[in-house]
């Protein structure tokens, strides 16, 4: 049995990856309240929104307003996803603490998502890296469709490795492997994490799991066993990817926190408070969200009447 870490870092991505794919549009104030509640539940990292084309993702059209209005807690890193230099400038103007860039391992998905070839996206990311460096903030390089593409199917590991190397060379502080359509299985996750770690021994890895096919938690555990200590998750499991047909939400944060804390791995998140946020989020989203612990309770079967 591999040695597991004593603590891991969770980035709550619900306000971005979750809300971007909900059909209903959320008012700026609701987003601000969600971010405030997540901060109170103890997250040290929250992806608060994305600076993207409002034509591409209308749900994120008010991200500048969200960044202006949200209360900022001491010790919390507020991340903004940006696809290009335009977005990076807006995010920096909005006082984002950190940027997340995104490029897909498969050409077709990148074209649909970013309207650019992979090479063109890397050029944009180079510009983002320059802006982040000038602003003195770090950035993470996300590789989408790392475990499978809805258009191209299997994605060769070496294709992902090469992209991770390019992102590292451009200055990414972290490289995140995105299972955009929840196609990965635990053996595949372990294998890809290992080859990426071998190729980038000094770059921390993050797993960004979606739970489309129910493998999300198992994939988190597989990455954990390979030494990954940074994970993305979305409160209630809301969300998906608008350019990935069939993609469901990220693995539910409260389920990840429950699993890890029960295993004796600290997350810094207050689980009862998070469960309350998940239930509140379900209320504002207005549909049943897939997270399990918000329904089952976290201490005993009688916790929730
Ligand atoms: P484009 O249409 O090719 O853009 O879209 P353009 O460069 O030709 O510009 C067109 C217009 O958009 C111009 O305005 C630009 O100023 C404006 P106009 O002259 O027509 O008035 N524009 C912008 N506006 C706001 N923010 C910007 C921006 N950039 C240009 N950043 C573009 C290209 C990249 C902008 C577009 O395709 C886009 O915004 N894509 C983002 C799509 C997206 O957000 N997808 C979901 C996030 S990624 C994800 O979910 C995966 C992840 O979770 C990991 C995983 O699951 O694997 C991270
Ligand atoms: Mg995602």
Short mmCIF file of C-alpha atoms and ligand atoms in Angstrom, two decimals:
data_model
loop_
_atom_site.label_atom_id
_atom_site.label_comp_id
_atom_site.label_asym_id
_atom_site.label_seq_id
_atom_site.Cartn_x
_atom_site.Cartn_y
_atom_site.Cartn_z
CA UNK A 1 0.00 0.00 0.00
CA UNK A 2 1.38 3.34 -1.02
CA UNK A 3 2.02 5.94 1.66
CA UNK A 4 -0.83 8.41 1.56
CA UNK A 5 -0.37 12.12 2.31
CA UNK A 6 -1.44 13.52 5.67
CA UNK A 7 -3.13 16.47 4.05
CA UNK A 8 -4.35 17.50 0.61
CA UNK A 9 -5.48 20.75 -0.97
CA UNK A 10 -8.88 21.01 -2.56
CA UNK A 11 -9.80 23.73 -5.01
CA UNK A 12 -13.53 24.33 -4.97
CA UNK A 13 -14.44 24.93 -8.63
CA UNK A 14 -18.24 25.02 -8.31
CA UNK A 15 -18.60 28.76 -8.88
CA UNK A 16 -16.85 28.32 -12.25
CA UNK A 17 -17.04 24.76 -13.57
CA UNK A 18 -20.31 24.13 -11.78
CA UNK A 19 -22.26 27.25 -12.65
CA UNK A 20 -20.90 27.55 -16.22
CA UNK A 21 -22.93 24.59 -17.29
CA UNK A 22 -26.15 25.03 -15.38
CA UNK A 23 -28.93 26.07 -17.74
CA UNK A 24 -30.30 28.69 -15.46
CA UNK A 25 -28.47 32.01 -15.12
CA UNK A 26 -27.41 32.97 -11.63
CA UNK A 27 -27.52 36.50 -10.38
CA UNK A 28 -24.19 38.05 -9.46
CA UNK A 29 -25.35 38.29 -5.84
CA UNK A 30 -26.12 34.55 -5.70
CA UNK A 31 -22.64 33.75 -6.99
CA UNK A 32 -21.10 36.11 -4.45
CA UNK A 33 -23.07 34.42 -1.67
CA UNK A 34 -21.98 30.97 -2.85
CA UNK A 35 -18.32 32.07 -2.82
CA UNK A 36 -18.74 33.64 0.63
CA UNK A 37 -20.33 30.48 2.02
CA UNK A 38 -17.55 28.34 0.55
CA UNK A 39 -14.97 30.59 2.18
CA UNK A 40 -16.71 30.19 5.52
CA UNK A 41 -16.62 26.39 5.09
CA UNK A 42 -12.83 26.55 5.14
CA UNK A 43 -11.63 26.32 1.54
CA UNK A 44 -8.24 27.85 0.95
CA UNK A 45 -8.74 27.86 -2.82
CA UNK A 46 -11.88 28.80 -4.74
CA UNK A 47 -12.17 29.13 -8.52
CA UNK A 48 -14.56 32.06 -8.47
CA UNK A 49 -15.27 32.40 -12.19
CA UNK A 50 -13.86 32.62 -15.70
CA UNK A 51 -13.06 35.56 -17.95
CA UNK A 52 -14.26 34.10 -21.23
CA UNK A 53 -16.33 35.19 -24.18
CA UNK A 54 -19.93 35.86 -23.07
CA UNK A 55 -20.99 34.39 -26.41
CA UNK A 56 -19.22 31.14 -25.55
CA UNK A 57 -20.35 30.95 -21.91
CA UNK A 58 -23.16 33.36 -21.06
CA UNK A 59 -23.28 32.13 -17.46
CA UNK A 60 -19.86 33.69 -16.81
CA UNK A 61 -20.62 37.06 -18.34
CA UNK A 62 -20.62 38.84 -14.96
CA UNK A 63 -17.36 37.44 -13.59
CA UNK A 64 -15.83 40.92 -13.33
CA UNK A 65 -18.79 41.91 -11.17
CA UNK A 66 -18.41 38.79 -9.06
CA UNK A 67 -14.72 39.51 -8.44
CA UNK A 68 -15.54 43.11 -7.55
CA UNK A 69 -18.33 42.20 -5.12
CA UNK A 70 -17.15 39.01 -3.44
CA UNK A 71 -15.82 39.24 0.10
CA UNK A 72 -12.18 38.12 0.22
CA UNK A 73 -11.13 36.09 3.20
CA UNK A 74 -7.62 36.16 4.53
CA UNK A 75 -5.70 33.09 3.38
CA UNK A 76 -8.05 32.20 0.52
CA UNK A 77 -6.75 32.12 -3.05
CA UNK A 78 -9.39 33.24 -5.55
CA UNK A 79 -8.65 31.70 -8.94
CA UNK A 80 -9.89 32.86 -12.36
CA UNK A 81 -9.94 30.65 -15.44
CA UNK A 82 -8.75 32.41 -18.60
CA UNK A 83 -8.48 31.05 -22.14
CA UNK A 84 -6.37 33.89 -23.57
CA UNK A 85 -4.51 37.14 -22.91
CA UNK A 86 -7.76 39.14 -23.12
CA UNK A 87 -9.14 37.09 -20.24
CA UNK A 88 -5.89 37.32 -18.29
CA UNK A 89 -5.90 41.12 -18.48
CA UNK A 90 -9.48 41.21 -17.19
CA UNK A 91 -8.71 38.71 -14.41
CA UNK A 92 -5.67 40.69 -13.29
CA UNK A 93 -7.69 43.91 -13.36
CA UNK A 94 -10.27 42.08 -11.22
CA UNK A 95 -7.54 41.17 -8.69
CA UNK A 96 -7.55 37.42 -9.24
CA UNK A 97 -4.92 35.81 -7.01
CA UNK A 98 -4.11 33.13 -9.54
CA UNK A 99 -4.94 32.17 -13.13
CA UNK A 100 -5.96 28.82 -14.58
CA UNK A 101 -5.25 28.38 -18.29
CA UNK A 102 -6.79 25.61 -20.36
CA UNK A 103 -5.80 23.71 -23.47
CA UNK A 104 -7.09 20.33 -24.61
CA UNK A 105 -4.97 17.30 -25.39
CA UNK A 106 -7.18 16.69 -28.43
CA UNK A 107 -7.39 19.14 -31.34
CA UNK A 108 -11.12 18.81 -31.91
CA UNK A 109 -12.08 19.57 -28.32
CA UNK A 110 -9.70 22.52 -28.19
CA UNK A 111 -11.18 23.93 -31.39
CA UNK A 112 -14.74 23.61 -30.03
CA UNK A 113 -13.86 24.95 -26.61
CA UNK A 114 -11.39 27.72 -27.41
CA UNK A 115 -11.86 28.14 -31.19
CA UNK A 116 -8.11 27.71 -31.66
CA UNK A 117 -5.69 24.94 -32.58
CA UNK A 118 -3.65 23.51 -29.73
CA UNK A 119 -0.58 25.40 -30.99
CA UNK A 120 -2.50 28.67 -31.15
CA UNK A 121 -3.74 28.10 -27.60
CA UNK A 122 -0.19 27.52 -26.41
CA UNK A 123 0.81 30.85 -27.96
CA UNK A 124 -2.03 32.52 -26.06
CA UNK A 125 -0.93 30.77 -22.87
CA UNK A 126 2.58 32.14 -23.41
CA UNK A 127 1.05 35.62 -23.46
CA UNK A 128 -0.98 34.79 -20.33
CA UNK A 129 2.22 33.59 -18.63
CA UNK A 130 3.88 36.93 -19.41
CA UNK A 131 0.96 38.88 -17.98
CA UNK A 132 0.83 36.69 -14.86
CA UNK A 133 4.55 37.12 -14.33
CA UNK A 134 4.28 40.92 -14.69
CA UNK A 135 1.42 40.90 -12.17
CA UNK A 136 3.38 38.65 -9.82
CA UNK A 137 0.73 35.92 -9.66
CA UNK A 138 1.04 32.20 -10.35
CA UNK A 139 -0.85 30.26 -12.98
CA UNK A 140 -1.81 26.64 -13.47
CA UNK A 141 -1.90 24.81 -16.79
CA UNK A 142 -4.98 22.63 -17.26
CA UNK A 143 -4.87 19.86 -19.86
CA UNK A 144 -8.44 19.00 -20.81
CA UNK A 145 -9.51 15.68 -22.35
CA UNK A 146 -6.40 14.10 -20.77
CA UNK A 147 -8.27 10.82 -20.25
CA UNK A 148 -10.47 10.80 -23.34
CA UNK A 149 -12.10 13.16 -25.83
CA UNK A 150 -15.79 13.21 -26.75
CA UNK A 151 -14.84 13.72 -30.42
CA UNK A 152 -11.58 11.81 -30.86
CA UNK A 153 -11.94 9.02 -28.29
CA UNK A 154 -8.76 7.71 -26.69
CA UNK A 155 -6.00 10.25 -26.11
CA UNK A 156 -2.45 8.82 -26.20
CA UNK A 157 -0.53 9.35 -22.95
CA UNK A 158 2.46 10.83 -24.74
CA UNK A 159 0.24 13.51 -26.28
CA UNK A 160 -0.71 14.59 -22.74
CA UNK A 161 2.89 14.38 -21.53
CA UNK A 162 4.13 16.64 -24.34
CA UNK A 163 1.48 19.23 -23.53
CA UNK A 164 2.34 19.11 -19.82
CA UNK A 165 6.00 19.68 -20.70
CA UNK A 166 5.12 22.67 -22.86
CA UNK A 167 3.05 24.16 -20.04
CA UNK A 168 5.86 23.59 -17.56
CA UNK A 169 8.32 25.22 -19.95
CA UNK A 170 6.01 28.23 -20.22
CA UNK A 171 6.09 28.57 -16.43
CA UNK A 172 3.02 26.76 -15.10
CA UNK A 173 3.40 26.34 -11.33
CA UNK A 174 1.03 23.37 -11.40
CA UNK A 175 -0.13 21.10 -14.19
CA UNK A 176 -3.69 19.84 -13.88
CA UNK A 177 -4.96 16.74 -15.64
CA UNK A 178 -8.58 17.25 -16.64
CA UNK A 179 -10.91 14.30 -17.04
CA UNK A 180 -13.31 16.54 -18.91
CA UNK A 181 -15.90 13.88 -19.72
CA UNK A 182 -15.30 11.56 -16.78
CA UNK A 183 -13.93 8.86 -19.06
CA UNK A 184 -10.92 7.90 -16.97
CA UNK A 185 -10.63 4.81 -14.82
CA UNK A 186 -8.39 4.40 -11.77
CA UNK A 187 -5.74 2.28 -13.51
CA UNK A 188 -5.55 4.83 -16.34
CA UNK A 189 -5.30 7.70 -13.86
CA UNK A 190 -2.47 5.99 -11.97
CA UNK A 191 -0.64 5.26 -15.21
CA UNK A 192 -0.94 8.80 -16.64
CA UNK A 193 0.01 10.39 -13.32
CA UNK A 194 3.11 8.18 -13.21
CA UNK A 195 4.28 9.00 -16.72
CA UNK A 196 3.65 12.72 -16.25
CA UNK A 197 5.50 12.68 -12.92
CA UNK A 198 8.43 10.88 -14.56
CA UNK A 199 8.56 13.51 -17.30
CA UNK A 200 8.01 16.49 -14.96
CA UNK A 201 9.53 15.42 -11.63
CA UNK A 202 9.58 18.96 -10.21
CA UNK A 203 6.09 20.08 -11.20
CA UNK A 204 3.18 19.46 -8.83
CA UNK A 205 0.19 17.73 -10.41
CA UNK A 206 -3.49 18.28 -9.80
CA UNK A 207 -6.41 16.05 -10.73
CA UNK A 208 -9.56 17.68 -12.08
CA UNK A 209 -12.09 14.85 -12.07
CA UNK A 210 -15.58 14.80 -13.53
CA UNK A 211 -17.93 12.10 -12.35
CA UNK A 212 -19.88 11.40 -15.53
CA UNK A 213 -19.60 7.64 -15.19
CA UNK A 214 -19.25 7.24 -11.44
CA UNK A 215 -15.47 6.80 -11.41
CA UNK A 216 -14.70 10.20 -9.90
CA UNK A 217 -13.91 9.18 -6.33
CA UNK A 218 -12.04 6.08 -7.42
CA UNK A 219 -9.95 8.25 -9.72
CA UNK A 220 -9.20 10.66 -6.88
CA UNK A 221 -8.02 7.71 -4.78
CA UNK A 222 -5.89 6.36 -7.61
CA UNK A 223 -4.14 9.73 -8.01
CA UNK A 224 -3.73 10.03 -4.25
CA UNK A 225 -1.93 6.70 -4.18
CA UNK A 226 0.47 8.02 -6.80
CA UNK A 227 1.32 11.03 -4.66
CA UNK A 228 -1.05 13.69 -6.04
CA UNK A 229 -2.01 16.10 -3.26
CA UNK A 230 -4.14 18.64 -5.10
CA UNK A 231 -7.68 18.03 -6.32
CA UNK A 232 -10.52 20.00 -7.88
CA UNK A 233 -14.11 19.33 -6.92
CA UNK A 234 -17.47 21.06 -7.22
CA UNK A 235 -19.94 21.52 -4.38
CA UNK A 236 -22.91 19.20 -4.85
CA UNK A 237 -21.25 17.80 -7.99
CA UNK A 238 -22.87 20.46 -10.13
CA UNK A 239 -21.66 21.36 -13.59
CA UNK A 240 -20.13 19.83 -16.68
CA UNK A 241 -18.52 21.23 -19.82
CA UNK A 242 -20.64 22.92 -22.49
CA UNK A 243 -18.26 21.72 -25.22
CA UNK A 244 -18.14 18.14 -24.01
CA UNK A 245 -21.39 16.35 -24.84
CA UNK A 246 -22.55 14.18 -21.98
CA UNK A 247 -20.10 15.58 -19.45
CA UNK A 248 -21.51 15.66 -15.94
CA UNK A 249 -20.30 17.74 -13.04
CA UNK A 250 -17.04 17.50 -11.19
CA UNK A 251 -16.75 14.96 -8.45
CA UNK A 252 -18.79 16.36 -5.53
CA UNK A 253 -16.61 18.22 -3.06
CA UNK A 254 -18.46 17.02 0.03
CA UNK A 255 -18.03 13.40 -1.10
CA UNK A 256 -14.29 13.90 -1.64
CA UNK A 257 -13.90 15.66 1.71
CA UNK A 258 -15.89 12.94 3.46
CA UNK A 259 -13.79 10.16 1.93
CA UNK A 260 -10.48 11.85 2.71
CA UNK A 261 -11.34 12.92 6.25
CA UNK A 262 -12.67 9.43 7.05
CA UNK A 263 -9.32 8.10 5.80
CA UNK A 264 -7.52 10.44 8.20
CA UNK A 265 -6.35 12.82 5.47
CA UNK A 266 -6.85 16.46 6.39
CA UNK A 267 -8.51 18.82 3.91
CA UNK A 268 -8.94 21.92 6.06
CA UNK A 269 -12.62 21.95 5.09
CA UNK A 270 -15.39 21.91 7.70
CA UNK A 271 -17.53 19.02 6.43
CA UNK A 272 -20.78 19.86 8.28
CA UNK A 273 -20.52 23.45 7.02
CA UNK A 274 -19.80 22.22 3.48
CA UNK A 275 -22.79 19.88 3.58
CA UNK A 276 -24.95 22.87 4.47
CA UNK A 277 -23.51 24.79 1.50
CA UNK A 278 -24.20 21.80 -0.77
CA UNK A 279 -27.84 21.70 0.38
CA UNK A 280 -28.18 25.46 -0.05
CA UNK A 281 -26.61 25.23 -3.53
CA UNK A 282 -29.06 22.53 -4.52
CA UNK A 283 -31.81 24.93 -3.49
CA UNK A 284 -30.57 27.76 -5.71
CA UNK A 285 -29.71 25.49 -8.63
CA UNK A 286 -33.24 24.14 -8.43
CA UNK A 287 -32.48 20.58 -9.43
CA UNK A 288 -31.28 17.46 -7.66
CA UNK A 289 -27.49 17.50 -7.58
CA UNK A 290 -25.52 14.26 -7.71
CA UNK A 291 -23.45 14.63 -4.50
CA UNK A 292 -24.18 11.84 -2.02
CA UNK A 293 -23.06 13.01 1.40
CA UNK A 294 -25.43 16.00 1.40
CA UNK A 295 -28.29 13.47 1.27
CA UNK A 296 -26.87 10.70 3.46
CA UNK A 297 -25.39 12.93 6.16
CA UNK A 298 -21.86 12.62 7.41
CA UNK A 299 -21.89 11.17 10.91
CA UNK A 300 -24.76 8.75 11.09
CA UNK A 301 -27.85 7.75 9.19
CA UNK A 302 -29.93 9.88 11.55
CA UNK A 303 -27.98 13.09 10.97
CA UNK A 304 -30.55 14.21 8.46
CA UNK A 305 -34.16 13.61 9.21
P1 LIG B 1 -13.34 33.74 -30.52
O1 LIG B 1 -14.73 34.02 -30.94
O2 LIG B 1 -12.44 33.00 -31.45
O3 LIG B 1 -12.63 35.06 -29.99
O4 LIG B 1 -13.41 32.95 -29.14
P2 LIG B 1 -11.90 36.20 -30.75
O5 LIG B 1 -10.51 36.24 -30.22
O6 LIG B 1 -12.10 36.08 -32.24
O7 LIG B 1 -12.72 37.44 -30.22
C1 LIG B 1 -14.12 37.53 -30.47
C2 LIG B 1 -14.75 38.52 -29.49
O8 LIG B 1 -14.65 38.00 -28.15
C3 LIG B 1 -14.04 39.86 -29.46
O9 LIG B 1 -15.05 40.83 -29.16
C4 LIG B 1 -13.11 39.74 -28.29
O10 LIG B 1 -12.78 40.98 -27.72
C5 LIG B 1 -13.93 38.91 -27.32
P3 LIG B 1 -15.79 41.66 -30.32
O11 LIG B 1 -14.69 42.33 -31.07
O12 LIG B 1 -16.53 40.66 -31.16
O13 LIG B 1 -16.69 42.56 -29.56
N1 LIG B 1 -13.10 38.14 -26.39
C6 LIG B 1 -13.38 38.02 -25.08
N2 LIG B 1 -14.37 38.50 -24.32
C7 LIG B 1 -14.34 38.19 -23.01
N3 LIG B 1 -13.38 37.39 -22.45
C8 LIG B 1 -12.38 36.90 -23.19
C9 LIG B 1 -12.36 37.22 -24.56
N4 LIG B 1 -11.52 36.89 -25.55
C10 LIG B 1 -11.98 37.45 -26.66
N5 LIG B 1 -11.44 36.14 -22.61
C11 LIG B 1 -12.46 32.47 -26.98
C12 LIG B 1 -12.23 32.54 -28.47
C13 LIG B 1 -11.25 31.79 -26.38
C14 LIG B 1 -12.61 33.89 -26.44
C15 LIG B 1 -13.76 31.68 -26.72
O14 LIG B 1 -13.76 30.49 -27.44
C16 LIG B 1 -13.94 31.38 -25.25
O15 LIG B 1 -14.20 32.27 -24.44
N6 LIG B 1 -13.82 30.07 -24.87
C17 LIG B 1 -13.93 29.65 -23.48
C18 LIG B 1 -14.88 28.51 -23.41
C19 LIG B 1 -15.02 28.06 -21.97
O16 LIG B 1 -15.04 28.85 -21.04
N7 LIG B 1 -15.14 26.73 -21.78
C20 LIG B 1 -15.29 26.17 -20.49
C21 LIG B 1 -14.07 26.32 -19.63
S1 LIG B 1 -12.84 25.09 -19.94
C22 LIG B 1 -13.40 23.72 -19.04
O17 LIG B 1 -14.49 23.71 -18.55
C23 LIG B 1 -12.45 22.55 -18.85
C24 LIG B 1 -11.85 22.50 -17.45
O18 LIG B 1 -12.89 22.44 -16.47
C25 LIG B 1 -10.94 21.27 -17.30
C26 LIG B 1 -11.61 19.94 -17.67
O19 LIG B 1 -12.74 19.66 -17.27
O20 LIG B 1 -10.90 19.15 -18.34
C27 LIG B 1 -10.99 23.72 -17.14
MG1 LIG B 2 -13.95 20.75 -15.90
#
